[in-house]
mmCIF file of C-alpha atoms and ligand atoms in Angstrom:
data_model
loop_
_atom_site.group_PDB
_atom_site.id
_atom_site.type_symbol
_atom_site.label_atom_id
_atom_site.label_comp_id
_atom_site.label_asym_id
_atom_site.label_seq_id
_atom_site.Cartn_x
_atom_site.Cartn_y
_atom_site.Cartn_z
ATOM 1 C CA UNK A 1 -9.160 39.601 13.548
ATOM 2 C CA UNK A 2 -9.373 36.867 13.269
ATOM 3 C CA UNK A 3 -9.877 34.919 16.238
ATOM 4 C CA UNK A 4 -8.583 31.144 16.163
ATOM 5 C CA UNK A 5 -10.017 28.808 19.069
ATOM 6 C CA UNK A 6 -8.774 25.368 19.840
ATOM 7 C CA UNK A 7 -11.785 23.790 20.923
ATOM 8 C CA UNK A 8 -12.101 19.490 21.905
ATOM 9 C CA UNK A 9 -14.045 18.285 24.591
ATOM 10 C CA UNK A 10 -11.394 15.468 24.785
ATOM 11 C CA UNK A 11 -8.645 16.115 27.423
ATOM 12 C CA UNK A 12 -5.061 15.436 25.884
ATOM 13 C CA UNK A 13 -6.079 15.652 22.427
ATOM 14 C CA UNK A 14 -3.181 18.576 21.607
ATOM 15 C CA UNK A 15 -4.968 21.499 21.536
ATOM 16 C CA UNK A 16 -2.147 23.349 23.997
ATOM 17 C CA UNK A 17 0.649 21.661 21.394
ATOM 18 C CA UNK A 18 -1.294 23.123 18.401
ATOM 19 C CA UNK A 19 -2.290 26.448 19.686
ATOM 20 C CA UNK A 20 1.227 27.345 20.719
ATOM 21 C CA UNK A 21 2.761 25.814 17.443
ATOM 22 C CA UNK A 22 1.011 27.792 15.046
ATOM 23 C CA UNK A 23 1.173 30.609 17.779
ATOM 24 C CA UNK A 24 5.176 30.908 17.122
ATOM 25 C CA UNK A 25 4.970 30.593 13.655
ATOM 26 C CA UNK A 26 2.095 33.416 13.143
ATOM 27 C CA UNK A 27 4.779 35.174 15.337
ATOM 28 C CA UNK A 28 7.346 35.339 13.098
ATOM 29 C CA UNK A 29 5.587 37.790 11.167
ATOM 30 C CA UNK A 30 3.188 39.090 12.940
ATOM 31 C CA UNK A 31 1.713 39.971 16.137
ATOM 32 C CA UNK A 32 -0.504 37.450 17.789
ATOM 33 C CA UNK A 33 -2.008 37.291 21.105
ATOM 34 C CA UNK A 34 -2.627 33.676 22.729
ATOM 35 C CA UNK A 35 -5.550 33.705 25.278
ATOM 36 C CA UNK A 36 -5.012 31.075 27.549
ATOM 37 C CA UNK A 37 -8.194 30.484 28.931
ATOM 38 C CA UNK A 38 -7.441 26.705 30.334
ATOM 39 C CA UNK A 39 -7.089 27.260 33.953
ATOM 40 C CA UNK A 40 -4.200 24.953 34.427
ATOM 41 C CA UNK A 41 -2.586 28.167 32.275
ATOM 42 C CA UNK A 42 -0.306 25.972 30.619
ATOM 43 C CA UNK A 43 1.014 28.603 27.943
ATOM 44 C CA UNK A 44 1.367 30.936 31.131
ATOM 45 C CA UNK A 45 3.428 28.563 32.289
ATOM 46 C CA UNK A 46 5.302 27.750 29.229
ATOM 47 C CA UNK A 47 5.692 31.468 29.296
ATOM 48 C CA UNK A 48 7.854 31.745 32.302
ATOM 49 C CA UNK A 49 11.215 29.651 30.541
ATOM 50 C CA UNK A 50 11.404 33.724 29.177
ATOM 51 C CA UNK A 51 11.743 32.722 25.702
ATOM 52 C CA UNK A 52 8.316 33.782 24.516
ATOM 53 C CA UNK A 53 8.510 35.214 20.577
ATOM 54 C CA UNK A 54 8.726 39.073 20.994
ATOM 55 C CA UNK A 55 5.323 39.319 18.785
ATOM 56 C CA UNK A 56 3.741 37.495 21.241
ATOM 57 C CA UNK A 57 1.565 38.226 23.861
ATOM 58 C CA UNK A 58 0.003 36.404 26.358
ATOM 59 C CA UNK A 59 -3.433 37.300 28.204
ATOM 60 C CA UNK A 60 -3.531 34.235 31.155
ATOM 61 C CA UNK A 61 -6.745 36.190 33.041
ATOM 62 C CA UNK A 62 -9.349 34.671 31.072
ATOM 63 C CA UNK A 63 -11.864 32.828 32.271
ATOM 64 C CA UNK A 64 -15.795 32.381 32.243
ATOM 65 C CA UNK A 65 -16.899 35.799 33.388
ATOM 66 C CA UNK A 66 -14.557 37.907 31.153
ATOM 67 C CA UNK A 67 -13.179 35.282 27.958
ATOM 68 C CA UNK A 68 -15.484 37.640 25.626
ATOM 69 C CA UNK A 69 -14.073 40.913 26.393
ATOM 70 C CA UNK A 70 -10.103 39.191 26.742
ATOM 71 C CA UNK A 71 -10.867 37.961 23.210
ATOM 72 C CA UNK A 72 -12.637 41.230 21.952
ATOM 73 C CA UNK A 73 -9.917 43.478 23.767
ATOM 74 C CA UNK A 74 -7.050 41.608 22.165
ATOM 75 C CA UNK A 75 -8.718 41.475 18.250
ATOM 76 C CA UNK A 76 -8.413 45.347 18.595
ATOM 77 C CA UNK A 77 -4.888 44.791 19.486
ATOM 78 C CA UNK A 78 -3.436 41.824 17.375
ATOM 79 C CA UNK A 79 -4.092 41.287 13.701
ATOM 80 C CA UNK A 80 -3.844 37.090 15.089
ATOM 81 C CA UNK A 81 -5.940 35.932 18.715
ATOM 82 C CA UNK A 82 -5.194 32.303 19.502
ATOM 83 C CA UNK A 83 -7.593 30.854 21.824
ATOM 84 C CA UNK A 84 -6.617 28.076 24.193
ATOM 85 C CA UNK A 85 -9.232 26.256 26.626
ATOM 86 C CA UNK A 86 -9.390 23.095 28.991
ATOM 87 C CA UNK A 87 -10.438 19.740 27.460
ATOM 88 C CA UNK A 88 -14.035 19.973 29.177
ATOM 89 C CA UNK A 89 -17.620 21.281 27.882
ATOM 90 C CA UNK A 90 -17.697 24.331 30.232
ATOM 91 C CA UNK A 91 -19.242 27.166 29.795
ATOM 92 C CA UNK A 92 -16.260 28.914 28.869
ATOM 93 C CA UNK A 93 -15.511 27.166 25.910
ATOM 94 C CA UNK A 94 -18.932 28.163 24.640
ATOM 95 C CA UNK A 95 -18.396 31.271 24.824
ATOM 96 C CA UNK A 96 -14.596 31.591 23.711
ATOM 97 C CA UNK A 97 -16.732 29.825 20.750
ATOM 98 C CA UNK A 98 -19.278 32.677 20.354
ATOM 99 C CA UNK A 99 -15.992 35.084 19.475
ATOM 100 C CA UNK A 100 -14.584 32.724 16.891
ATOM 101 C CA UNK A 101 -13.720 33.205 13.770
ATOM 102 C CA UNK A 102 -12.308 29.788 13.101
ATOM 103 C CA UNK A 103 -12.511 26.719 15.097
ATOM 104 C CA UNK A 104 -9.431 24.374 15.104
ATOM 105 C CA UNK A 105 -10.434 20.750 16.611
ATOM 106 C CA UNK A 106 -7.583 18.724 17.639
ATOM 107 C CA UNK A 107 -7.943 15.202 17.470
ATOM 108 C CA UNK A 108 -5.518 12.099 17.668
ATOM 109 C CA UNK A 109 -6.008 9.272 15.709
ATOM 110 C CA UNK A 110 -8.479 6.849 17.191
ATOM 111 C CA UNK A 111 -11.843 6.325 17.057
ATOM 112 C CA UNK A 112 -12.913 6.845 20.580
ATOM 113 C CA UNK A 113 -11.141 10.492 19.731
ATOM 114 C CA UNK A 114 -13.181 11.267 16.659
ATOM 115 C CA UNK A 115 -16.528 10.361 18.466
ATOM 116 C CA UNK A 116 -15.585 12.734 21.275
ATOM 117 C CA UNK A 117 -14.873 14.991 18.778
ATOM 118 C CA UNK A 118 -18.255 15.086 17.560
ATOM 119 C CA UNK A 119 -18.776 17.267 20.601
ATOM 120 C CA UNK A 120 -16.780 20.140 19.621
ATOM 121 C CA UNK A 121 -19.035 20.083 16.298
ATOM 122 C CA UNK A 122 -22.122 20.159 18.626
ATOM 123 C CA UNK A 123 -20.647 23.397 20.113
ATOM 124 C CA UNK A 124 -20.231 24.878 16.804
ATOM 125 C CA UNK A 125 -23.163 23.781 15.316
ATOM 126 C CA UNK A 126 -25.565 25.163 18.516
ATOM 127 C CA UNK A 127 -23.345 28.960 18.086
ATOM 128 C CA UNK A 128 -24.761 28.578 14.247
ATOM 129 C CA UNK A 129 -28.238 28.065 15.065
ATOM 130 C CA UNK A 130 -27.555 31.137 17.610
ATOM 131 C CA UNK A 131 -26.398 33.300 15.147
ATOM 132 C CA UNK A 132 -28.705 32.444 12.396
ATOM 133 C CA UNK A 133 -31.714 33.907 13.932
ATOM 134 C CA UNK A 134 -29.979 37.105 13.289
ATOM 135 C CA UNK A 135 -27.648 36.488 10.219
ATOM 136 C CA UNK A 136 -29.753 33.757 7.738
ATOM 137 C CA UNK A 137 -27.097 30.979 6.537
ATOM 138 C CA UNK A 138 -24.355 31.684 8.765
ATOM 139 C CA UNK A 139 -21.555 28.834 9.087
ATOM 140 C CA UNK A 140 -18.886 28.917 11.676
ATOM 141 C CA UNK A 141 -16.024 27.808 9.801
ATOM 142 C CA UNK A 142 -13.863 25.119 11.129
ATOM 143 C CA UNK A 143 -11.833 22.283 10.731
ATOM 144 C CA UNK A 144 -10.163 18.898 12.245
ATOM 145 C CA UNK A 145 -6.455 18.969 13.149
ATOM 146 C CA UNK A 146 -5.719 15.404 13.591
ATOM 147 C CA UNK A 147 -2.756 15.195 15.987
ATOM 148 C CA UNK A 148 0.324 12.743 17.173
ATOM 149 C CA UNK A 149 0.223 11.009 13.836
ATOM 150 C CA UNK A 150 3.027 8.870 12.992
ATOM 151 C CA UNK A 151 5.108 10.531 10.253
ATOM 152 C CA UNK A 152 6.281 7.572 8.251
ATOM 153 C CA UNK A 153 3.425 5.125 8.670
ATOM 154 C CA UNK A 154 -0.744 6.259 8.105
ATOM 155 C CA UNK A 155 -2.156 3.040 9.938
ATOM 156 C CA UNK A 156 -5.438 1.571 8.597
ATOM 157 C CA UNK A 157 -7.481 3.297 11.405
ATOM 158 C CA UNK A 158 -6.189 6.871 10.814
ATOM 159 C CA UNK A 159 -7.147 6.808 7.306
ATOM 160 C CA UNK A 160 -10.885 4.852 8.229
ATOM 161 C CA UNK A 161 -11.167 8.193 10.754
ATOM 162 C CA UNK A 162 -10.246 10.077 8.034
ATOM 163 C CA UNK A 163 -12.779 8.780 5.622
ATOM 164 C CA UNK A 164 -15.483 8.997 8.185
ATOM 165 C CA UNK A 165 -14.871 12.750 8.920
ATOM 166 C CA UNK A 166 -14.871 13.783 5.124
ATOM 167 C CA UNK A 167 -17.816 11.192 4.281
ATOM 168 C CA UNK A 168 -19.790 13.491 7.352
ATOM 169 C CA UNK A 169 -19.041 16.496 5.871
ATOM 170 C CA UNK A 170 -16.474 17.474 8.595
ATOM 171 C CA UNK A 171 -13.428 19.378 7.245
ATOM 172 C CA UNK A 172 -10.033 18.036 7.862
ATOM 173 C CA UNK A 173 -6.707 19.476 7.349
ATOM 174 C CA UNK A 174 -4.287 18.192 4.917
ATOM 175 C CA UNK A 175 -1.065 18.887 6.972
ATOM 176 C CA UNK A 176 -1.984 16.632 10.643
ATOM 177 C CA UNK A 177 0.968 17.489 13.823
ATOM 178 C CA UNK A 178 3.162 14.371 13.870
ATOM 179 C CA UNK A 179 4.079 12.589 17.034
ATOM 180 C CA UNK A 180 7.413 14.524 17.898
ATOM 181 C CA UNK A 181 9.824 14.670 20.690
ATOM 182 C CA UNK A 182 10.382 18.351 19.341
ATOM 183 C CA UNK A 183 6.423 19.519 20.339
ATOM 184 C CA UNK A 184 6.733 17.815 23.972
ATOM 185 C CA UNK A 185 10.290 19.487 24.530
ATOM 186 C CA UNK A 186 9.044 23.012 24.102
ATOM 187 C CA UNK A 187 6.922 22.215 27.213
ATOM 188 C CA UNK A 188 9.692 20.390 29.152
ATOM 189 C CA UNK A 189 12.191 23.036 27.939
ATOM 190 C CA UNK A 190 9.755 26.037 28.274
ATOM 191 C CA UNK A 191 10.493 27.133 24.698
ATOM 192 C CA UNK A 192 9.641 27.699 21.426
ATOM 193 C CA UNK A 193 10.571 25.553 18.650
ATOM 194 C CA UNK A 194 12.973 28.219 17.075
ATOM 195 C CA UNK A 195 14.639 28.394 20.848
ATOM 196 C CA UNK A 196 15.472 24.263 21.200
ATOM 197 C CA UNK A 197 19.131 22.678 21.819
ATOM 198 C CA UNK A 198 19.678 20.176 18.789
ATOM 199 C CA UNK A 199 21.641 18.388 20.936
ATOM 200 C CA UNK A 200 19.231 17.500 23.099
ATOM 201 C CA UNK A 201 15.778 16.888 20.861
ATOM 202 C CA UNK A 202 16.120 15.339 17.916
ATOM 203 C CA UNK A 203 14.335 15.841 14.800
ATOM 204 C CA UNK A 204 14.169 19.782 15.548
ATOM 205 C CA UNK A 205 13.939 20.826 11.575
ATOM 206 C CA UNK A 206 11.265 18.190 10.800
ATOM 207 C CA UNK A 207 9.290 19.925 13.532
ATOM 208 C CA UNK A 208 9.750 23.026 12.647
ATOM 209 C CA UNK A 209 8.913 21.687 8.864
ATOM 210 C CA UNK A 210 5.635 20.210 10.371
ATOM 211 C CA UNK A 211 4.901 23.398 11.974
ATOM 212 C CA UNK A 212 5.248 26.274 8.791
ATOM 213 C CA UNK A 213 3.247 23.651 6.880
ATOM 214 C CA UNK A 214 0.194 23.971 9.060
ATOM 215 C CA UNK A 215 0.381 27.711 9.701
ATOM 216 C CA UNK A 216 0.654 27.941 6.058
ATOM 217 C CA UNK A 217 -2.826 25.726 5.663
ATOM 218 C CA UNK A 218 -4.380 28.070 8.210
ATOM 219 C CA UNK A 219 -3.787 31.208 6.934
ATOM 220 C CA UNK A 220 -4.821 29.541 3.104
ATOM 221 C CA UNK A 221 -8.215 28.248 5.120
ATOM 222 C CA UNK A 222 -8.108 31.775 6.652
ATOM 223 C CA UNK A 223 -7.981 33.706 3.075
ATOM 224 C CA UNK A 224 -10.949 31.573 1.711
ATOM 225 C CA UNK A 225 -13.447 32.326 5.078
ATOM 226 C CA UNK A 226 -12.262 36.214 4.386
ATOM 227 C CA UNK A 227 -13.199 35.587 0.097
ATOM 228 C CA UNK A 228 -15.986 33.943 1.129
ATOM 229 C CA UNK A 229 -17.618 36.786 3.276
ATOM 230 C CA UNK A 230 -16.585 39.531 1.215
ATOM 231 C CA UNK A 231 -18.803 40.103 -1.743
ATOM 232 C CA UNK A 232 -16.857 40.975 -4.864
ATOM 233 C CA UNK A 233 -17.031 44.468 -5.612
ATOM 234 C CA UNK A 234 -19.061 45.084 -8.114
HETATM 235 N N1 ATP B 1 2.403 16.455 18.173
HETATM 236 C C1 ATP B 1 2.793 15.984 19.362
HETATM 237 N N2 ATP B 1 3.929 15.282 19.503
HETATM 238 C C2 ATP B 1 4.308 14.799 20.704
HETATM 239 N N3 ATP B 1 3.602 14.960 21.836
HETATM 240 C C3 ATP B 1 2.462 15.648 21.767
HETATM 241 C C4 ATP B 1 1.986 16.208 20.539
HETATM 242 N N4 ATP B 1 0.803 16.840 20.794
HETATM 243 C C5 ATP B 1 0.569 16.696 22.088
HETATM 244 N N5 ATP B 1 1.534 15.976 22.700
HETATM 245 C C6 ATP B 1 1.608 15.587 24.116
HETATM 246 O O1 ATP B 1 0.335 15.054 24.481
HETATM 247 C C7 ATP B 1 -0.088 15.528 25.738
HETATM 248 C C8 ATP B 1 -1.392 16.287 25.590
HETATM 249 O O2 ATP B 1 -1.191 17.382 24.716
HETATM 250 P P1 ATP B 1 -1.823 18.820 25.009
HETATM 251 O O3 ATP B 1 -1.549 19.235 26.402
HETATM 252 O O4 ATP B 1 -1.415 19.701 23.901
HETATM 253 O O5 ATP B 1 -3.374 18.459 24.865
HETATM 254 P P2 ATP B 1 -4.633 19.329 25.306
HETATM 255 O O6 ATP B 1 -5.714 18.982 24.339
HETATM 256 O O7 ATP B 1 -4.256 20.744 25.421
HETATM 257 O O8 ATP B 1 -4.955 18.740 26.749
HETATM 258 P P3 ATP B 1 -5.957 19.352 27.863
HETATM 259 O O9 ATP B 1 -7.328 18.997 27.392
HETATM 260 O O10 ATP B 1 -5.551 18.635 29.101
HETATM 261 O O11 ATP B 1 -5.724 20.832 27.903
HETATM 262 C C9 ATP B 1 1.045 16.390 26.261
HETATM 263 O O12 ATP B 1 1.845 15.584 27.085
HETATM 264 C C10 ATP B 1 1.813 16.797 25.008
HETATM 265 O O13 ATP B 1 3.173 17.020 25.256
HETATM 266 MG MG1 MG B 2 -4.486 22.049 26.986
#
């Protein structure tokens, strides 16, 4: 516990980039498993450069017939389970859903991106209605991650998206993952942040800056789920 899954229907949208971002960070101090249910496997794959976070452990077996027990298997192992999944509607993702404790939805900045991300909330909304026939008022909390934003300008239609998700109810993160050569490298590379050449990406602290800032708003938006469910004692 708890169980983080990136979840957008939208291909491309960042939800590798995020998962394995806040993955490394959560790894710094403690241990975290990343389930990388996409078939592709791209954290697998990231894996082999060898310079995965000792903390870190990576279950690349997942897929629709077994993603429950992966994910239930590695919350009695890891205090952190980061869920990755492919950019489709499968049946998978539904299910990685069932298991989550908090959804993360990835989204760049357009509009064509935020209506595809409406999607996602269908997903979460339909495990809700599930759950409530058993557990009255049950929310699935969640929240958008808007992605490949431009550090020094917001333009108009970032903020209108913005606006729109907040004005629907839809919870947004303050800290968004800037557009950064530092977040491709670790692909191209096949490491973490922590393990990049500053002489060949630039802009490696901002990243890194970018990065503790949003594992920092997780684990706040983590904290208030865990307040929230806990009745005071009395
Ligand atoms: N913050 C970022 N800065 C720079 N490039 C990024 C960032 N986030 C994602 N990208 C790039 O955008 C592309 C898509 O990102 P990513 O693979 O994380 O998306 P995805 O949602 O996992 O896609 P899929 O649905 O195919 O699994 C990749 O080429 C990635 O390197
Ligand atoms: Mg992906």
């Amino acid at each position: 516990m708890p169980t983080i899954v990136f979840v957008s229907p939208k291909g491309g949208a960042g939800k590798t980039t995020s998962a394995l971002v806040l993955a490394e960070q959560l790894a710094r101090s403690a241990d975290v498993t990343v389930i990388d249910a996409d078939p592709n496997r791209p954290i697998e794959n990231w894996s082999k450069g060898g310079a995965k976070p000792a903390r870190m452990t990576i279950v690349a077996d997942a897929d629709e017939e077994n993603v429950i027990e992966r994910i239930e298997e590695a919350a009695a192992r890891t205090p952190f389970v980061i869920v990755d999944l492919e950019g489709t509607a499968a049946k998978i993702v539904v299910m990685a859903v069932s298991q989550a404790d908090f959804v993360i939805v990835p989204t760049q900045g357009s509009q064509l991106d935020a209506e595809q991300a409406g999607r996602a909330f269908r997903v979460i909304q339909q495990q809700e209605k599930m759950v409530q026939r058993r557990v009255p008022g049950y929310r699935l909390p969640f929240s958008v991650l808007l992605t490949r934003t431009n550090s020094a300008i917001r333009t108009r239609t970032l903020a209108h998206i913005e606006k729109g998700l907040i004005a629907a109810g839809i919870p947004v993160f303050e800290t968004e993952l800037n557009e950064r050569e530092a977040f491709r490298a670790m692909f191209s590379y096949r490491q973490p942040l922590a393990g990049l050449n500053p002489a060949e990406v630039a802009n490696i602290d901002k990243a890194v800056g970018n990065a503790e800032q949003l594992a920092q708003e997780v684990i706040r938006a983590l904290r208030k789920v865990q307040q929230q469910s806990t009745p005071e004692a009395i």
